[in-house]
Short mmCIF file of C-alpha atoms and ligand atoms in Angstrom, two decimals:
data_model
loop_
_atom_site.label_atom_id
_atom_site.label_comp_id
_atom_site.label_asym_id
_atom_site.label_seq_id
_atom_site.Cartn_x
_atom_site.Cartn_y
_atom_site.Cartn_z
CA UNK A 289 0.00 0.00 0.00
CA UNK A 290 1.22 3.42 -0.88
CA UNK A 291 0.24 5.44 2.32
CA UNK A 292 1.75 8.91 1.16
CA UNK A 293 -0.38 8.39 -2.17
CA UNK A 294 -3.90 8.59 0.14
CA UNK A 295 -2.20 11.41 1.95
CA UNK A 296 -1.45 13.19 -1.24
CA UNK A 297 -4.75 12.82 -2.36
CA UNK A 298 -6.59 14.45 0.35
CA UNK A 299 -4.21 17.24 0.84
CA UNK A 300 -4.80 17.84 -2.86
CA UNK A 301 -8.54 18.30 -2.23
CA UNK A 302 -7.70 20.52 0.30
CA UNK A 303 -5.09 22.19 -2.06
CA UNK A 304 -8.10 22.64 -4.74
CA UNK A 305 -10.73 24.12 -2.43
CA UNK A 306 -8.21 27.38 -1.83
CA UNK A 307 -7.68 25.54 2.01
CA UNK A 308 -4.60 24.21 2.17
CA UNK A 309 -3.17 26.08 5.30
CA UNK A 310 0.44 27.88 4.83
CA UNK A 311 2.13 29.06 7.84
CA UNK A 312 3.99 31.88 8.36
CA UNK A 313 7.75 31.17 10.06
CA UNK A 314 7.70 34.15 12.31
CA UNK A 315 10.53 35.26 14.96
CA UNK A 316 8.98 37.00 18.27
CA UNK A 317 11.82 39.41 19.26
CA UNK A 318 11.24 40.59 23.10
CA UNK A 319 10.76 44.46 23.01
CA UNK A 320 9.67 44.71 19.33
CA UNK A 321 6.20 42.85 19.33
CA UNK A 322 4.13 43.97 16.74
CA UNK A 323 7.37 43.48 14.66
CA UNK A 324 8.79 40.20 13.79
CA UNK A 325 11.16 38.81 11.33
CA UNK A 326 9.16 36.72 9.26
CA UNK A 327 11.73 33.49 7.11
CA UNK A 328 9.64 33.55 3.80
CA UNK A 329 10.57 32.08 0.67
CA UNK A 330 12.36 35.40 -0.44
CA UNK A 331 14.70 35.35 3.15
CA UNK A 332 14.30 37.33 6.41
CA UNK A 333 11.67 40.43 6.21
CA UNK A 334 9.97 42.23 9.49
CA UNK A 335 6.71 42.52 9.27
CA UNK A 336 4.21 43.44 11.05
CA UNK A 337 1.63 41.20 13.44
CA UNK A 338 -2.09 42.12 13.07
CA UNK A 339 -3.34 39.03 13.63
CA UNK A 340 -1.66 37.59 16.96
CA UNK A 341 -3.67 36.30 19.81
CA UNK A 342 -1.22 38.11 22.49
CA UNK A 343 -3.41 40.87 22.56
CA UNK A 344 -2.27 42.94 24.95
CA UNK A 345 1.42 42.22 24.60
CA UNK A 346 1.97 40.31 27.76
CA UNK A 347 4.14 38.10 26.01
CA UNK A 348 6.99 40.64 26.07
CA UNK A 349 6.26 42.08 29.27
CA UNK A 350 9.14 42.46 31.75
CA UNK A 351 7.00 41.40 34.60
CA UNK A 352 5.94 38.25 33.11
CA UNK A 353 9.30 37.86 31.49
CA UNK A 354 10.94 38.23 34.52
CA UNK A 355 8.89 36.09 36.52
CA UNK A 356 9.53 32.92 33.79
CA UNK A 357 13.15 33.52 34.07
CA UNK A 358 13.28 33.44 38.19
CA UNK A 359 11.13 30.43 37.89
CA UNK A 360 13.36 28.66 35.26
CA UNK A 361 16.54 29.59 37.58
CA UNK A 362 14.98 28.11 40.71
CA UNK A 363 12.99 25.21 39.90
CA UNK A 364 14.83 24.30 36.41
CA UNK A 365 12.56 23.02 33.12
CA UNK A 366 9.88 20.77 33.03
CA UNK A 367 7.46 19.67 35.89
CA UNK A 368 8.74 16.30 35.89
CA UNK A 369 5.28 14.40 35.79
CA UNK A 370 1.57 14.26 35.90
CA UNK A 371 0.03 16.40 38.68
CA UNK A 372 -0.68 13.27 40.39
CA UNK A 373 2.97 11.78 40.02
CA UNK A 374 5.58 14.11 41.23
CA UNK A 375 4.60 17.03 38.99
CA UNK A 376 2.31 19.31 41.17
CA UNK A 377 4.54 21.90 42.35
CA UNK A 378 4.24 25.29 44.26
CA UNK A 379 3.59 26.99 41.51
CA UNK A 380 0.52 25.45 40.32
CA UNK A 381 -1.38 25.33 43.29
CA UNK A 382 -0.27 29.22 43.28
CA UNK A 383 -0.99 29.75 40.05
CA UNK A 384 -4.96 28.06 40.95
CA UNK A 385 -5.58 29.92 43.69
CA UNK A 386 -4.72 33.24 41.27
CA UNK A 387 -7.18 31.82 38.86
CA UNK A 388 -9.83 31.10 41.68
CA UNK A 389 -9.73 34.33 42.79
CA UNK A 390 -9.67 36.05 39.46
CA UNK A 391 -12.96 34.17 38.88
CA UNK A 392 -14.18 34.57 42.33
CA UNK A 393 -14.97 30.80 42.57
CA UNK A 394 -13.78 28.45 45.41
CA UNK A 395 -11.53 26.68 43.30
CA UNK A 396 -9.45 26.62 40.05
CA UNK A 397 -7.75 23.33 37.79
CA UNK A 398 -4.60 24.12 35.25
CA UNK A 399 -4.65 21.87 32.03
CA UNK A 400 -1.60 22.10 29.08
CA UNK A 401 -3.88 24.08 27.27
CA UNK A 402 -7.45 25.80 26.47
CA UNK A 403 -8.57 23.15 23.99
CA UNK A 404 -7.33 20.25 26.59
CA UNK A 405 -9.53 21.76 29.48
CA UNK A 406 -12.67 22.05 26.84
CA UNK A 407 -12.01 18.41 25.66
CA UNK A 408 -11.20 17.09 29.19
CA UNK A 409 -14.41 19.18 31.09
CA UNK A 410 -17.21 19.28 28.99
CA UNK A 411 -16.10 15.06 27.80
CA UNK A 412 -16.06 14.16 31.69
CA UNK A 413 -18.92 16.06 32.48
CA UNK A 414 -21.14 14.72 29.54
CA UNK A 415 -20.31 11.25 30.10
CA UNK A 416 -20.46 10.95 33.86
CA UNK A 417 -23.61 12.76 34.67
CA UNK A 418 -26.08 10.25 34.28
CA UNK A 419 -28.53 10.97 31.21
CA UNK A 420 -26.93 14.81 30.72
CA UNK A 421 -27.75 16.71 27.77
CA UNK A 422 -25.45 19.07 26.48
CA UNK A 423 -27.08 22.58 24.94
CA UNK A 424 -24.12 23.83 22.61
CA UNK A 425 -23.93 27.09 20.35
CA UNK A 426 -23.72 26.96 17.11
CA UNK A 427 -20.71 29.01 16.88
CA UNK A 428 -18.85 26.92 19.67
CA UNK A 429 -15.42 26.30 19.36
CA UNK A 430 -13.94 22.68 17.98
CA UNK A 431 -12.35 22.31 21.43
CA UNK A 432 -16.25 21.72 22.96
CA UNK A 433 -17.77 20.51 19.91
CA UNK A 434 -15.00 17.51 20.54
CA UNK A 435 -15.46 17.41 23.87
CA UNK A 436 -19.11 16.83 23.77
CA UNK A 437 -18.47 14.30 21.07
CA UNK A 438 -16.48 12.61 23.00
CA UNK A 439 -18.50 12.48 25.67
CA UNK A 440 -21.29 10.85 24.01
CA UNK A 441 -23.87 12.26 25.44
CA UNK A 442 -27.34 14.05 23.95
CA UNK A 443 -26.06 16.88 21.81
CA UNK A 444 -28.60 20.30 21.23
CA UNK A 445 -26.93 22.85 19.14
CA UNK A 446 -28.87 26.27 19.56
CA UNK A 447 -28.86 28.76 16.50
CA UNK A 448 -26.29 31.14 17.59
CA UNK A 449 -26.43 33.62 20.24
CA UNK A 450 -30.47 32.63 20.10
CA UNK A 451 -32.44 33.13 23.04
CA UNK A 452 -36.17 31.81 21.44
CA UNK A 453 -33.46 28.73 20.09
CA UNK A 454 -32.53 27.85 23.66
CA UNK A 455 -36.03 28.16 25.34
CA UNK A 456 -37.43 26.13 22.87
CA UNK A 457 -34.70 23.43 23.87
CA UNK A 458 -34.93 23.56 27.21
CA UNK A 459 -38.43 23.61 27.78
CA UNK A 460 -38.62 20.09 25.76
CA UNK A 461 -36.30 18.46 28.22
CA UNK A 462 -37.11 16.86 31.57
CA UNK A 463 -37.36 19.43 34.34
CA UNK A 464 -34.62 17.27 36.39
CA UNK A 465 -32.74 16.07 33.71
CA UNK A 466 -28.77 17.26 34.09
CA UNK A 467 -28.43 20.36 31.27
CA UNK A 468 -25.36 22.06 30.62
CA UNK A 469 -25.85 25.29 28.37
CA UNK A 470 -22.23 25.61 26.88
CA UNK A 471 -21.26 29.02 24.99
CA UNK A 472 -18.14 31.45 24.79
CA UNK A 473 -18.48 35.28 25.64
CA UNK A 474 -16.55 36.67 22.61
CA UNK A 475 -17.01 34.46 19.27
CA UNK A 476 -13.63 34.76 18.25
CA UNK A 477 -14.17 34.96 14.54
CA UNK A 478 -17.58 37.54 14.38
CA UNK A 479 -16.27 39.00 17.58
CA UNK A 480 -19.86 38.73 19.11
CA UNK A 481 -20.49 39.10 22.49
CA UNK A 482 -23.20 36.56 24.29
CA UNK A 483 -26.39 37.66 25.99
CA UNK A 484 -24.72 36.31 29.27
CA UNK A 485 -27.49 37.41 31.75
CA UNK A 486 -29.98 36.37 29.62
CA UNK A 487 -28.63 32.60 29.37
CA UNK A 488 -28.06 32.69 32.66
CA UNK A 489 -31.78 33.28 33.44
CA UNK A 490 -32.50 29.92 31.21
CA UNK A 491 -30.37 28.44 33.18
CA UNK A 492 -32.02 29.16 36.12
CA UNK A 493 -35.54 28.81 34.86
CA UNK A 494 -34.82 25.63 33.38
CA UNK A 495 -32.54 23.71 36.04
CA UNK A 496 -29.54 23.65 33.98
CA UNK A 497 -25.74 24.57 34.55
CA UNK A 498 -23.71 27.32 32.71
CA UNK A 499 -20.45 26.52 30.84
CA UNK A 500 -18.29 29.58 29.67
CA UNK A 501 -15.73 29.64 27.62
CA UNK A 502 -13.77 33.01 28.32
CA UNK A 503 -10.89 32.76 26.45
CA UNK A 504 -11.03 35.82 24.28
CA UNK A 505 -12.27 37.90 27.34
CA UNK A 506 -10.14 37.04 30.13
CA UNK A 507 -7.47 40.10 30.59
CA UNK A 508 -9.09 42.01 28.40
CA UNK A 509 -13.02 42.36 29.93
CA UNK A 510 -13.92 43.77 33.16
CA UNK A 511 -11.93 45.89 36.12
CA UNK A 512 -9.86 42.88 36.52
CA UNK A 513 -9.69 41.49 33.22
CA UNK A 514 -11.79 38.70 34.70
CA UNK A 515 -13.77 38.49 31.42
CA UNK A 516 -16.84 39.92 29.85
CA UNK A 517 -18.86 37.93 32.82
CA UNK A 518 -17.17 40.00 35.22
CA UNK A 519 -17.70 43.27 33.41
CA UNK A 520 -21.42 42.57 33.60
CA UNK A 521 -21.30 41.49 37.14
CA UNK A 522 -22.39 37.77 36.61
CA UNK A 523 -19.43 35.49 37.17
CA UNK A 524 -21.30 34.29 40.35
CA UNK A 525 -24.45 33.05 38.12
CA UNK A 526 -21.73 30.95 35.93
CA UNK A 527 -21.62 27.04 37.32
CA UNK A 528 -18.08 27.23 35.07
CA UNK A 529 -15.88 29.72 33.75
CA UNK A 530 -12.95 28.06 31.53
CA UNK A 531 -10.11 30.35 29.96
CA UNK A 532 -6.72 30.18 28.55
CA UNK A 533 -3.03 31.28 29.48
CA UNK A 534 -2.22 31.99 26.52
CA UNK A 535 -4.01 34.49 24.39
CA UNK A 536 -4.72 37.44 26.59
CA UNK A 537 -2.04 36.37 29.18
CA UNK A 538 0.86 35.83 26.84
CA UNK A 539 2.29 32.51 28.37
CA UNK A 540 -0.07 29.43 27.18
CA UNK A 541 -1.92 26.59 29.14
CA UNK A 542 -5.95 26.46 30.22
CA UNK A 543 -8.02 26.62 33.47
CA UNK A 544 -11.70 26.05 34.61
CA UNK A 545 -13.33 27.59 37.69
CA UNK A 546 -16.18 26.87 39.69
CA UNK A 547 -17.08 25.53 42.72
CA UNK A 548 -14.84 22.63 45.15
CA UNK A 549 -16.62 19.83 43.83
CA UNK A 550 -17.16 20.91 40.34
CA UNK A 551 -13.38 21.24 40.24
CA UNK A 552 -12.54 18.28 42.39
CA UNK A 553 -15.08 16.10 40.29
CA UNK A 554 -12.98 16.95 36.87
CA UNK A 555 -9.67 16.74 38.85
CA UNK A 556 -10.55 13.23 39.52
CA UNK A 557 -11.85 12.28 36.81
CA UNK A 558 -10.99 13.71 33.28
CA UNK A 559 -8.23 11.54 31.20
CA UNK A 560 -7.38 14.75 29.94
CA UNK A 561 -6.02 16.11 33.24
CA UNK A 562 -4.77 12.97 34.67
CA UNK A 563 -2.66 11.38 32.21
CA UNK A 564 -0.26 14.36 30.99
CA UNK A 565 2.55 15.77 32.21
CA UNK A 566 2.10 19.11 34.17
CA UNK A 567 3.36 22.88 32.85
CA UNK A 568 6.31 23.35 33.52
CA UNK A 569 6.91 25.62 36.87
CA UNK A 570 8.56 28.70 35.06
CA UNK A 571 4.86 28.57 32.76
CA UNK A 572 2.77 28.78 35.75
CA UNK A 573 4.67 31.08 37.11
CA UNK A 574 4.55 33.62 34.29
CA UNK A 575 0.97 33.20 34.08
CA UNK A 576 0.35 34.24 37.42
CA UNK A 577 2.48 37.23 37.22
CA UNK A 578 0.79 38.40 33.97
CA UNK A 579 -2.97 37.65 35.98
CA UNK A 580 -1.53 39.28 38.75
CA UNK A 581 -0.54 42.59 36.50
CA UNK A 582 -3.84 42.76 34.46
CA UNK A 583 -5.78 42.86 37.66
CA UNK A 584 -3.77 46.11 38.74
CA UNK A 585 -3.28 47.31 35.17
CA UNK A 586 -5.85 49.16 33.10
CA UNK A 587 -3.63 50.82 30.96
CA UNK A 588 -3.31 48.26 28.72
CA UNK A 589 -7.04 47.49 28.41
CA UNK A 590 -8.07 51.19 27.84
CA UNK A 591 -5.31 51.84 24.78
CA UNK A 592 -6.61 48.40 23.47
CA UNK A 593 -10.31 50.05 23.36
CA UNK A 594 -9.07 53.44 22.12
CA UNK A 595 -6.65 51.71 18.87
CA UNK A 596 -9.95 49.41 17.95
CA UNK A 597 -11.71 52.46 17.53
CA UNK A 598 -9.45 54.43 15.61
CA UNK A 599 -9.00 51.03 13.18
CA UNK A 600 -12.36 50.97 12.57
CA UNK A 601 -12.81 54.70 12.49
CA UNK A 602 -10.21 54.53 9.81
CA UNK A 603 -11.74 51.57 7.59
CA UNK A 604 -15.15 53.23 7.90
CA UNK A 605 -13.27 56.42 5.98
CA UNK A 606 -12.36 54.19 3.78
CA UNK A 607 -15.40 52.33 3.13
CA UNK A 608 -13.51 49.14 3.53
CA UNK A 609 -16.19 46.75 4.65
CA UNK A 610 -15.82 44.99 8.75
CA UNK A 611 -17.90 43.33 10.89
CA UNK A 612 -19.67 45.64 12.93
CA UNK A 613 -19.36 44.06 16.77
CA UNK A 614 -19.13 45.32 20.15
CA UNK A 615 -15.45 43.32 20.82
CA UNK A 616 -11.86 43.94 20.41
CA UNK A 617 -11.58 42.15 17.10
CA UNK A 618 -12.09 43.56 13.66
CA UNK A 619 -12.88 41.31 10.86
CA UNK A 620 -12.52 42.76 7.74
CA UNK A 621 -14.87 40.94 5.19
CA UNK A 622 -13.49 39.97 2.03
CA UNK A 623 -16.12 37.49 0.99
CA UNK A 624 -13.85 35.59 -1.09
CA UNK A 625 -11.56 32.89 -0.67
CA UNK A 626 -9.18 33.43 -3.62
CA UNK A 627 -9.25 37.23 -2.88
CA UNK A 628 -8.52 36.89 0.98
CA UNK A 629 -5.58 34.44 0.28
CA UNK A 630 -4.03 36.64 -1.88
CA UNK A 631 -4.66 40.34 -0.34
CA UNK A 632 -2.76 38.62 2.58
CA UNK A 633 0.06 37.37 0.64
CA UNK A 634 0.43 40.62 -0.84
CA UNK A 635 0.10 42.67 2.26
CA UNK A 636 3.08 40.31 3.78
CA UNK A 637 5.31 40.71 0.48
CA UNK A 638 4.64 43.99 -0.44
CA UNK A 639 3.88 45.78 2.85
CA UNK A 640 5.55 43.69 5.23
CA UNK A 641 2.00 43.16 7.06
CA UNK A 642 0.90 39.53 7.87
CA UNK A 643 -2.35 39.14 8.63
CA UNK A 644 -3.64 35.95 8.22
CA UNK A 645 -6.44 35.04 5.75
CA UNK A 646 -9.62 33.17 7.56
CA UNK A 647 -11.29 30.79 4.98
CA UNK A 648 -13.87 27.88 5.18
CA UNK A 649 -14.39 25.92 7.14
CA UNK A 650 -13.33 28.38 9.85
CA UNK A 651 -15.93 30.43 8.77
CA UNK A 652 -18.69 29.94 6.06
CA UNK A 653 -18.28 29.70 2.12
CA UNK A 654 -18.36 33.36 1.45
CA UNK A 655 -17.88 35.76 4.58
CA UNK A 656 -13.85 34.95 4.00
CA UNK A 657 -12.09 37.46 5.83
CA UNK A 658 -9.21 39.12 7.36
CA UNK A 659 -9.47 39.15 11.19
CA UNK A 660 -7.36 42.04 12.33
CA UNK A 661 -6.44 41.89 16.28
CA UNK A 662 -5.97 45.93 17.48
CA UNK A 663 -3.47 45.86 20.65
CA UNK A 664 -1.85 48.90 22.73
CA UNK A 665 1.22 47.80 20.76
CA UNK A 666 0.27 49.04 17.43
CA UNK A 667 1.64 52.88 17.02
CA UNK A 668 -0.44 55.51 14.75
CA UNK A 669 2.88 54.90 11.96
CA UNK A 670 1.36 50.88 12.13
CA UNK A 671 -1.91 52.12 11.44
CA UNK A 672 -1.38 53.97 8.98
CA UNK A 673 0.94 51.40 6.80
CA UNK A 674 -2.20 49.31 6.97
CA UNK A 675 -4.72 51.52 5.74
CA UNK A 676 -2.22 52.42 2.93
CA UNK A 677 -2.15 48.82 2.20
CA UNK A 678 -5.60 47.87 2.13
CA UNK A 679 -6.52 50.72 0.46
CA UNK A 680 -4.02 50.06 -2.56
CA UNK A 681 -5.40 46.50 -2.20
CA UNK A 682 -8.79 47.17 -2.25
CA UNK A 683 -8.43 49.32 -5.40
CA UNK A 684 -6.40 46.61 -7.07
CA UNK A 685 -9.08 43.51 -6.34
CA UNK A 686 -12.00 45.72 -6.98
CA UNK A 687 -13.90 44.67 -3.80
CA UNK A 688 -16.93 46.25 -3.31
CA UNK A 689 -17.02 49.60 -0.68
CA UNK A 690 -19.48 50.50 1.77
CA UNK A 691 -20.76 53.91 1.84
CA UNK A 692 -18.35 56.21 3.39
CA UNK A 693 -19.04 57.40 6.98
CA UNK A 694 -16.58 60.12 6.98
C1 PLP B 838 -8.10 29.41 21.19
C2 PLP B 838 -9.40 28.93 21.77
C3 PLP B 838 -9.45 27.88 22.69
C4 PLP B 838 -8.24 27.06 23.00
O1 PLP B 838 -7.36 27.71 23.83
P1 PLP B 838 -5.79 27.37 23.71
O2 PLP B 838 -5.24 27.77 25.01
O3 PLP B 838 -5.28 28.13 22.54
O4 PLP B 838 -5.71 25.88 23.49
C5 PLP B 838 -10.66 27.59 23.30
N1 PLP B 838 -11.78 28.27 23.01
C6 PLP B 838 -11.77 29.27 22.11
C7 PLP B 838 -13.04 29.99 21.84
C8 PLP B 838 -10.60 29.61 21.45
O5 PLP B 838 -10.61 30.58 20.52
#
């Protein structure tokens, strides 16, 4: 049997459809972030990030930096084994009680990363509560679509963001049936925000549990960047609050929150918890320093708000079409697949800007787009090279305008 031949031949679907995924070989360089030295096929070029998940630059931050390298000194590398074998160290249980408290819940549980404590909570939690039913967005991420898969338990995907949608569900199940409404606060791709309070009601009309996925709020929602649920003063109606480390934070790994038995229930139970090896110290250590900043900081947060505005401020000038949203991230619809591919190529070779294009079947057959990710690191120079470049690239494509708000 050839095995590379049935490889081939599915990558060149993939390669057909306009989705074969290229990356870009990017160098970080502490200090510089948005600028990085990109290793393309025509050699080394800076460019400029405005698509990066470290929204708020914590990943160069001297606090956070500093904090990884004291850790590294003292307690050398890697863990050194599960949590349950030798590798639950100081750090972590520090590093929960930051996240517990961040969350105001009694009680916090690390995983390697957001997608692991997803798969590992909402897969434990749908198979081990007898007869559960799951009540998933339609927008949810793959991390708890697989998860709930996995768990094999009764799926109900609500129409997204729908209220009428999840009534309608949850008045057709069984009063004392175990429910678990599972949504994110900020859709990462639309950049919608949910009607948290209103879900929450559901939840308590209907008997059911709330799971949150906060992972493009936390840090960057609320007085504390607790997330969007803290902001609207409803973390304590949320059964479970999950989030990342490494988006907003800068470092990388995933959490839940919730109560001590919620949390001791999925400590004891999820595959995905129990049978990997734990962060390493120096990780868990630079997470809680960059928690531990962004609860003291607003700085950050408020020059985040103010360069969103002035992007879209700027595109609306322009008439260059984005997704209207009340979130940090911009998604500037291109509505093409071809088109998207190749304004971002030329925007990296011609304007040293990478921003990467967002195709099917990340989002739907025509609403391609590029998702643009404003942070307090971007200078007025930044934003201006990028208007200059999507205005010469608009032009040259001939996409369509809107009407000029200016
Ligand atoms: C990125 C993402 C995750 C996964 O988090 P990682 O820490 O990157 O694994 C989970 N949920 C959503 C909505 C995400 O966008």
């Amino acid at each position: 049997m050839k095995y590379d031949a049935l490889f081939d031949a599915q990558l060149d679907e993939l390669r057909a459809e306009g989705n074969y995924r290229v990356f870009a070989e990017l160098e970080r360089e502490r200090g510089s972030f948005p600028v990085a030295r990109n290793y393309g096929e025509k050699g080394v070029q800076d460019v400029t990030v405005w698509c990066s998940n470290d929204y708020l630059g914590m990943g160069q931050n001297p606090v956070v930096v500093d904090a990884m390298h004291e850790a590294l000194d003292r307690c050398g590398t890697g863990a050194g084994g599960t949590r349950n074998i030798s590798g639950t160290t100081h750090d972590h249980i520090l590093l929960e009680a930051e996240l517990a408290d961040l969350h105001q819940k009694e009680a916090a549980l690390l995983f390697t990363s957001g997608y692991v404590s997803n798969w590992a909570s909402l897969s434990t939690l749908g198979s081990r509560l007898k007869d559960c039913v799951i009540l998933s967005d339609a927008k949810n991420h793959a991390s708890m679509i697989e998860g709930i898969r996995h768990s094999r338990c009764e799926k109900r995907l609500w129409q997204h963001n729908d209220m009428e949608d999840l009534e309608r569900q949850l008045k057709s199940l069984d009063y004392d049936r175990p429910k678990i409404i599972a949504f994110e606060s900020v859709y990462s791709m639309d950049g919608h925000i949910a009607p948290i309070k209103e879900i929450c009601d559901l939840a308590d009309k209907y008997n059911a549990m709330t799971y949150l996925d906060e992972v493009h709020g936390v840090g960057l929602y609320g007085p504390r960047g607790g997330g969007v649920a803290e902001r609207e003063g409803l973390m304590d109606r949320i059964t479970l609050i999950e989030g990342t480390l490494g988006k907003a934070f800068g470092v990388v790994g995933g959490y839940i929150t919730g109560s001590r038995s919620l949390i001791d229930f999925i400590r004891s139970f999820a595959s995905g918890f129990i049978f990997t090896t734990a962060l390493p110290p120096a990780i868990a250590a630079g997470s809680r320093a960059s928690i531990e900043y962004l609860k003291n900081s607003e700085i950050e947060r408020l020059r985040q708000k103010e360069r969103v505005a002035t992007v879209r401020k700027r595109l609306d000038q322009l008439g260059i079409p984005h997704m209207d949203n009340p979130s940090h991230i911009v998604p500037i619809m291109v509505g093409n697949p071809v088109k998207c591919k190749q304004i971002s190529d030329r925007l990296l070779s011609d304007y040293g800007i990478y921003v990467q294009p967002i195709n099917y079947p990340t989002v739907p057959k025509g609403t391609e787009r590029l998702r643009i990710t404003p942070s307090p690191v971007h200078s007025d120079e930044d934003i201006d090279r990028l208007m200059d470049a999507l205005e010469d690239q608009w032009s040259q494509c001939a996409l369509a305008r809107t009407v000029s708000a200016a």
